[in-house]
Amino acid sequence: MAMADSKPLPTLDGDPMAAEALLRDVFGIVIDEAVRKGTSASEKVCEWKEPEELRQLLDLELQSQGEPRERILERCRDVVRYSVKTGHPRFFNQLFSGLDPHALAGRVITESLNTSQYTYEIAPVFVLMEEEVLKKLRALVGWTSGDGVFCPGGSFSNIYAMNLARFQRYPDCKQRGLRALPPLVLFTSKECHYSVSKGAAFLGLGTDSVRVVKADERGKMIPEELERQISVAEAEGFVPFLVSATSGTTVLGAFDPLDAIADVCQRHGLWLHVDAAWGGSVLLSRTHRHLLDGIQRADSVAWNPHKLLAAGLQCSALLLRDTSASYLFQQDKFYDVALDTGDKVVQCGRRVDCLKLWLMWKAQGGRGLERRIDQAFALTRYLVEEIKKREGFELVMEPEFVNVCFWFVPPSLRGKKGSPDYSQRLSQVAPVLKERMVKKGSMMIGYQPHGARANFFRMVVANPSLSQADIDFLLGELELLGQDL
């Protein structure tokens, strides 16, 4: 009884009016701060703070007493204020960017309904919707039947594909584990995503089982090298089972020659997986889909609509040419248990990732999404032409996708290419410029070295709201930040 008489903590349990009022205020903050300001070119991309200072500002420690509503709203504002605005037109740092309002609407509804994707019983709308969306994605790959599932990121799609390839070849490994297996090897290019090695370790194959195939100077796997590596592995007593090709590598944006690789896989009876996490969305463009010619010959495909289509994190599909999942659910339910997806994945609870893509597609139509892809390619061309015109900018290579890799050569290094420390000095430019732009909050763009090449910038032209003005700004800002170097 004493508990009931003491002053109640500021909880909203059992007070629907207060809960609704709070949410209206929070949605207001989201619209003003995250959406309007977060996508405005006149606002900062990020508000940089050193970790210690940020920890103090956010007052992260969890206390025994609750806080009043005003304080909670202030905290919501702070979270948005100090976060990186990935929807900002000057955020070029990742393979995802931009903010699609329909996709965001889908994400808000998804979060509000708070269900799990595993059975028709608790997610009837989303089970049917996921099935339809996956069917559409498979049709774009070129398949009339098959299977698929949304995964928590492209890395998981790749790992699931690896597991399926192994299971298809050695079904008893599901029960008997690694004892049932000969020494297996898989093949992927030097430019592949690191999740391939991670997956091999995670599945107990070990990273030694990953054979790295040489790529050409543009970053594409060399099919003759693949053939050679397979022969070498077999001669050493290993058993090849999978080739993982890449459509849209993370750094150079290269597309492996899928038809030639599929020929090799066919000759050797190997499962062909295509990691099209980045490049898969190009299948929507009639003009550019030739980059993925041969993808219909794959056994599995990973595709992340949260990247180039801007569906929002996360939205990662694993697509299968054949129906291979066996259902282990209760068979005595009152509806078709084939609709229950729980057994396809390692997870039990699984987030709903289909609504944001479905709603955006409904609003834009396939043609609208196609225009978005074509526009990204067109802006990429514009950037490349501008780089060629400007002093101090040098392309690493002509892009075939929307990754534009280039060096900014500051005034002090121009015309010094022959000097012995040129490469080492050039390598120091990008990190300095990155620090300056982030601390200023003007833009974000990634850089990395590659093979023997010194650090260069990797510009990603993906945000649907990008314009030529944003491209001009990027080049002008690099000149400004680097004029004293």
C-alpha atoms as one frame of an Amber mdcrd trajectory, in Angstrom:
protein
   0.000   0.000   0.000   2.775   2.389   0.921   4.036   2.162  -2.690   0.728
   3.443  -4.067   0.783   6.517  -1.821   4.339   7.605  -2.658   4.942  10.038
  -5.532   4.661   8.074  -8.821   7.616   8.008 -11.183   7.058   9.840 -14.501
   5.977   6.725 -16.374   3.402   6.803 -19.188   2.101   3.308 -18.501  -1.690
   3.411 -18.456  -1.865   7.053 -19.603  -2.675   6.954 -23.330  -3.166  10.745
 -23.595   0.298  11.482 -22.228   1.853   8.769 -24.407   0.240  10.249 -27.510
   1.306  13.784 -26.611   4.909  12.621 -26.133   4.940  10.845 -29.495   3.506
  13.888 -31.299   6.326  15.975 -29.854   8.956  13.379 -30.774   7.605  13.103
 -34.336   7.809  16.898 -34.514  11.491  16.737 -33.570  12.058  13.998 -36.155
  10.444  16.079 -38.922  12.226  19.330 -37.986  15.659  18.086 -37.017  16.251
  14.734 -38.705  14.237  15.211 -41.902  14.100  18.937 -42.749  17.466  20.039
 -41.335  19.060  16.624 -41.845  18.527  16.803 -45.606  19.219  20.515 -46.079
  22.410  21.508 -47.884  22.584  24.678 -45.764  22.951  22.618 -42.556  25.977
  20.638 -41.366  26.389  16.951 -42.228  27.774  16.271 -38.762  28.495  18.034
 -35.494  31.874  16.549 -34.605  32.774  16.056 -30.936  35.622  14.067 -29.417
  34.320  10.862 -27.747  34.949  12.075 -24.173  33.160  15.374 -24.766  30.246
  13.630 -26.497  29.921  11.205 -23.599  29.583  14.172 -21.211  27.130  16.037
 -23.453  24.835  13.037 -23.817  24.902  12.074 -20.115  24.605   8.414 -21.102
  24.510   6.733 -17.701  21.221   5.011 -16.841  19.754   6.073 -13.469  17.296
   4.574 -10.983  14.896   7.564 -11.199  12.943   8.530 -14.319  13.155  11.999
 -15.912  10.416  14.506 -16.801   9.054  14.793 -20.322  10.854  18.050 -21.208
  14.210  16.468 -20.359  13.367  13.420 -22.484  12.490  15.620 -25.480  15.763
  17.494 -25.000  17.576  14.153 -25.099  15.802  13.253 -28.353  17.005  16.548
 -29.871  20.565  15.853 -28.721  20.575  12.371 -30.237  19.625  13.845 -33.620
  21.913  16.860 -33.280  25.105  14.887 -32.657  24.376  12.069 -35.123  25.705
  12.018 -38.686  22.999  13.066 -41.182  23.175  10.263 -43.748  20.252  11.773
 -45.688  22.226  14.986 -46.289  23.134  15.744 -49.927  26.810  16.151 -48.895
  27.070  12.758 -47.183  29.103  10.712 -49.694  30.800   8.446 -47.182  28.998
   5.098 -47.537  27.259   2.978 -50.155  23.944   4.119 -48.618  22.705   7.701
 -48.390  19.642   9.851 -48.922  16.221   9.846 -47.311  13.227   8.578 -49.252
  10.006   9.806 -47.578   7.943   6.758 -48.571  10.603   4.374 -47.315  10.790
   6.340 -44.058   7.002   6.158 -43.745   7.283   2.379 -44.150   9.948   2.224
 -41.450   7.832   4.267 -39.028   4.826   1.973 -39.548   7.056  -1.111 -39.240
   8.435   0.104 -35.892   4.974   1.028 -34.610   3.540  -2.415 -35.336   6.536
  -4.123 -33.717   6.019  -7.632 -35.025   8.322 -10.403 -36.166   8.417 -11.732
 -39.696   8.427 -15.431 -38.766   4.807 -16.620 -39.102   1.598 -15.713 -40.929
  -0.118 -15.999 -37.573   1.530 -12.874 -36.138   2.559 -11.034 -39.345  -0.048
 -11.843 -41.994   0.389  -8.626 -44.000   4.174  -8.739 -43.971   4.542 -12.440
 -44.738   2.479 -11.965 -47.921   4.241  -8.682 -48.705   7.743 -10.114 -48.281
   6.826 -12.983 -50.583   5.645 -10.537 -53.260   8.672  -8.228 -52.974  11.116
 -11.154 -53.168   9.241 -12.499 -56.192   9.678  -9.106 -57.905  13.399  -9.007
 -57.130  13.818 -12.565 -58.452  11.988 -11.619 -61.645  14.480  -8.769 -62.165
  17.321 -11.267 -61.772  15.607 -13.326 -64.480  14.031 -16.169 -62.502  10.392
 -17.279 -62.685  10.478 -19.335 -59.480  12.750 -19.782 -56.482  12.939 -18.616
 -52.916  14.454 -15.899 -50.787  14.506 -14.099 -47.478  15.389 -10.668 -46.084
  18.579 -10.857 -44.010  20.135  -8.511 -41.426  22.631  -7.079 -43.935  24.498
  -8.257 -47.031  27.159 -10.056 -45.000  24.492 -12.428 -43.691  23.104 -12.950
 -47.178  26.585 -14.045 -48.291  27.021 -16.326 -45.272  23.600 -17.952 -45.801
  24.461 -18.538 -49.470  27.705 -20.236 -48.441  25.826 -22.431 -45.983  23.217
 -23.378 -48.610  25.882 -24.254 -51.167  27.531 -26.540 -48.626  24.225 -28.097
 -47.525  23.138 -28.734 -51.100  26.368 -30.631 -51.775  26.585 -32.408 -48.402
  23.068 -32.538 -46.866  24.152 -34.706 -43.937  26.424 -31.929 -42.614  23.292
 -30.370 -41.108  23.133 -33.280 -38.671  26.710 -34.544 -38.543  28.466 -31.196
 -38.779  32.010 -30.719 -40.033  32.821 -34.434 -39.590  30.674 -35.107 -42.658
  32.817 -32.904 -44.880  35.946 -33.305 -46.972  38.381 -30.338 -46.991  36.259
 -27.765 -48.855  37.435 -24.631 -50.675  35.606 -21.696 -52.188  36.741 -19.033
 -54.648  36.270 -15.294 -54.722  38.095 -12.319 -56.167  40.692 -10.139 -54.502
  38.120  -7.333 -54.592  35.369  -9.256 -52.789  33.637  -8.093 -49.618  35.329
  -9.174 -46.368  32.151 -11.025 -45.335  33.274 -13.942 -47.527  36.262 -14.631
 -45.234  34.166 -13.862 -42.170  31.550 -16.343 -43.345  34.121 -19.065 -43.951
  35.392 -18.590 -40.383  31.869 -18.452 -38.940  30.745 -21.629 -40.719  33.760
 -23.584 -39.501  35.383 -23.837 -42.926  38.204 -21.543 -41.825  39.629 -18.575
 -43.690  42.234 -20.857 -45.312  39.383 -22.367 -47.328  38.943 -19.076 -49.214
  41.012 -19.078 -52.414  41.566 -15.568 -53.710  41.380 -15.190 -57.486  43.288
 -12.379 -59.199  41.346  -9.418 -60.546  42.293  -7.334 -63.573  43.378  -3.680
 -63.302  39.706  -2.598 -63.255  38.935  -4.888 -60.294  37.086  -7.667 -62.172
  37.702 -11.343 -61.451  39.742 -13.044 -64.235  37.847 -16.208 -65.277  41.034
 -17.943 -66.546  42.598 -17.370 -63.129  39.524 -18.894 -61.491  39.879 -21.975
 -63.708  43.564 -22.209 -62.779  42.913 -21.870 -59.036  40.271 -24.613 -59.160
  42.772 -26.982 -60.818  45.440 -26.117 -58.252  43.032 -26.759 -55.345  41.924
 -30.104 -56.780  45.528 -31.165 -57.339  46.211 -30.385 -53.670  43.353 -32.686
 -52.623  40.769 -30.026 -51.798  37.117 -30.108 -52.857  35.809 -26.907 -54.503
  32.122 -26.210 -53.817  31.385 -22.507 -54.354  32.383 -19.435 -56.344  31.357
 -16.037 -54.980  31.380 -13.389 -57.720  30.799  -9.670 -57.100  28.527  -7.243
 -58.942  29.630  -3.828 -57.760  32.780  -4.081 -55.622  32.909  -1.746 -52.637
  35.910   0.363 -53.634  36.146   0.428 -57.436  32.537  -0.496 -58.219  33.628
  -3.339 -60.513  31.324  -5.986 -61.997  32.745  -9.488 -62.401  32.130 -11.115
 -65.838  29.266 -13.364 -64.719  28.697 -15.296 -67.947  32.324 -16.421 -68.160
  32.374 -17.272 -64.437  29.100 -19.215 -64.790  30.715 -21.247 -67.609  33.552
 -22.236 -65.251  31.067 -23.131 -62.484  29.040 -25.241 -64.896  32.112 -27.161
 -66.045  33.121 -27.956 -62.455  29.652 -28.375 -60.916  30.105 -25.473 -58.486
  27.463 -23.315 -56.812  27.612 -19.746 -58.156  26.747 -17.016 -55.673  26.655
 -13.399 -56.827  27.206 -10.727 -54.198  25.231  -7.919 -55.845  24.615  -6.165
 -52.525  25.822  -2.908 -54.080  25.225  -3.416 -57.811  21.951  -5.367 -57.774
  19.746  -2.285 -58.058  21.179  -1.619 -61.533  18.889  -4.461 -62.688  16.056
  -1.891 -62.595  17.699   0.146 -65.367  17.168  -1.008 -68.933  20.120   1.174
 -69.969  22.669  -0.193 -67.495  21.536  -3.711 -66.520  23.965  -5.208 -69.052
  26.601  -4.769 -66.313  25.029  -7.831 -64.660  24.670  -9.950 -67.810  24.665
 -13.617 -66.812  23.289 -13.083 -63.288  20.285 -15.300 -64.113  22.734 -18.232
 -64.223  23.622 -17.834 -60.524  22.297 -20.184 -57.829  21.980 -17.363 -55.296
  22.143 -13.576 -55.315  22.609 -11.048 -52.490  21.037  -7.637 -53.141  20.743
  -4.649 -50.773  17.970  -2.211 -51.756  19.050  -0.079 -48.777  22.104   0.975
 -50.769  21.451   2.416 -54.230  17.634   2.408 -53.953  17.755   4.292 -50.620
  15.154   2.026 -48.989  16.694   2.655 -45.565  18.729   0.407 -43.295  18.373
  -2.345 -43.437  16.970  -3.975 -46.499  19.027  -6.935 -47.708  17.627  -9.752
 -49.774  19.068 -13.191 -50.394  17.502 -14.632 -53.545  17.612 -18.298 -54.568
  16.993 -19.815 -57.965  15.570 -23.012 -56.434  13.252 -23.628 -53.529  15.457
 -25.330 -50.988  14.241 -24.536 -47.487  12.444 -27.401 -45.761   9.802 -26.408
 -43.256  10.016 -27.763 -39.727   7.019 -25.954 -38.252   3.931 -27.428 -36.604
   2.004 -28.992 -39.429  -1.340 -28.789 -37.615  -2.011 -25.075 -38.076  -5.261
 -23.793 -39.578  -3.560 -22.067 -42.547  -0.945 -22.952 -45.176   2.257 -23.407
 -43.147   4.354 -22.884 -46.289   3.806 -19.184 -45.505   5.745 -19.472 -42.229
   9.283 -18.307 -42.905  10.856 -18.906 -39.500  12.801 -22.005 -40.482  14.644
 -20.385 -43.382  16.941 -18.413 -41.101  19.148 -18.731 -38.035  17.227 -15.960
 -36.281  14.020 -16.625 -34.434  12.705 -13.064 -34.216  13.226 -11.307 -37.541
  12.542  -7.675 -38.351  10.116  -6.639 -41.029  12.260  -5.242 -43.853   9.834
  -5.421 -46.773   7.369  -2.594 -46.071   9.781   0.310 -46.685  10.779  -1.095
 -50.063   7.210  -2.077 -51.007   5.774   1.351 -50.110   8.540   3.219 -51.951
   8.051   0.989 -55.009   4.272   1.513 -54.912   4.822   5.289 -54.815   7.626
   5.518 -57.395   6.793   2.579 -59.609   9.533   0.557 -61.254   9.964   3.380
 -63.784  10.518   5.969 -61.069  13.186   3.785 -59.461  14.755   3.239 -62.887
  14.997   7.031 -63.378  16.721   7.244 -59.998  19.386   4.717 -61.074  19.873
   6.393 -64.474  20.193   9.787 -62.783  22.979   8.436 -60.532  24.873   7.234
 -63.616  24.336  10.604 -65.344  25.654  12.558 -62.327  28.623  10.190 -62.188
  29.449  11.154 -65.804  29.141  14.817 -64.859  31.559  14.373 -61.936  34.072
  12.513 -64.116  34.020  15.280 -66.751  34.453  17.963 -64.068  37.403  16.090
 -62.534  39.087  15.972 -65.944  38.660  19.749 -66.367  40.064  20.781 -62.997
  43.678  21.189 -62.036  44.670  19.098 -59.029  42.143  16.305 -59.596  43.155
  12.965 -61.046  40.976   9.934 -61.740  42.209   6.586 -60.469  40.281   4.992
 -63.363  37.223   5.551 -65.547  34.297   4.283 -63.469  31.814   1.748 -64.809
  29.443   2.308 -61.902  28.703   5.184 -59.494  31.922   4.809 -57.456  34.272
   7.566 -58.601  37.825   7.079 -57.323  40.162  10.061 -57.592  43.110  11.855
 -56.024  43.129  15.469 -54.976  46.691  16.634 -55.645  47.347  19.767 -53.551
  49.313  22.744 -54.959  52.634  21.674 -53.377  52.588  18.262 -55.121  51.479
  19.329 -58.604  53.993  18.460 -61.291  56.067  16.437 -58.776  54.928  12.965
 -59.867  58.509  11.909 -60.606  59.855  12.681 -57.118  60.684   9.634 -54.938
  58.416  10.570 -51.995  55.457  11.657 -54.182  53.293   8.625 -53.447  53.985
   8.740 -49.726  53.168  12.465 -49.560  50.050  12.043 -51.696  48.880   9.346
 -49.251  48.807  11.920 -46.449  46.473  14.303 -48.287  43.164  12.445 -48.030
  43.342  11.794 -44.246  44.078  15.482 -43.571  41.227  16.652 -45.789  38.856
  14.113 -44.215  39.621  15.432 -40.728  39.106  19.023 -41.859  35.754  18.386
 -43.583  34.365  16.356 -40.660  35.390  18.941 -38.048  33.888  21.680 -40.211
  30.788  19.532 -40.840  30.696  20.494 -44.528  30.669  16.996 -46.066  31.824
  13.400 -45.618  33.609  11.296 -48.214  35.571   8.068 -47.737  39.153   7.321
 -48.764  41.401   4.271 -48.854  44.606   2.936 -50.409  44.275   0.147 -52.974
  47.090  -2.230 -53.857  50.072  -0.031 -54.721  47.896   3.068 -55.100  48.204
   5.832 -52.503  45.114   6.909 -50.502  42.429   8.208 -52.832  38.868   9.440
 -52.356  35.948   7.168 -53.219  32.981   9.318 -54.124  29.648   7.459 -54.116
  26.936   9.037 -56.278  23.881   7.402 -54.710  21.663   9.923 -52.913  18.477
  10.361 -55.017  18.353  14.082 -54.179  21.876  14.858 -55.471  22.231  17.605
 -58.063  25.067  19.023 -60.158  25.370  21.771 -57.543  26.301  19.160 -54.901
  28.964  17.724 -57.221  30.361  21.226 -57.825  30.349  21.821 -54.073  32.318
  18.613 -53.430  35.127  19.613 -55.799  35.164  23.238 -54.657  35.243  22.221
 -50.993  38.213  19.889 -51.533  40.078  22.766 -53.253  39.222  25.058 -50.368
  40.208  22.571 -47.639  43.435  21.629 -49.414  44.705  24.952 -50.787  47.423
  25.286 -48.118  48.758  21.715 -48.484
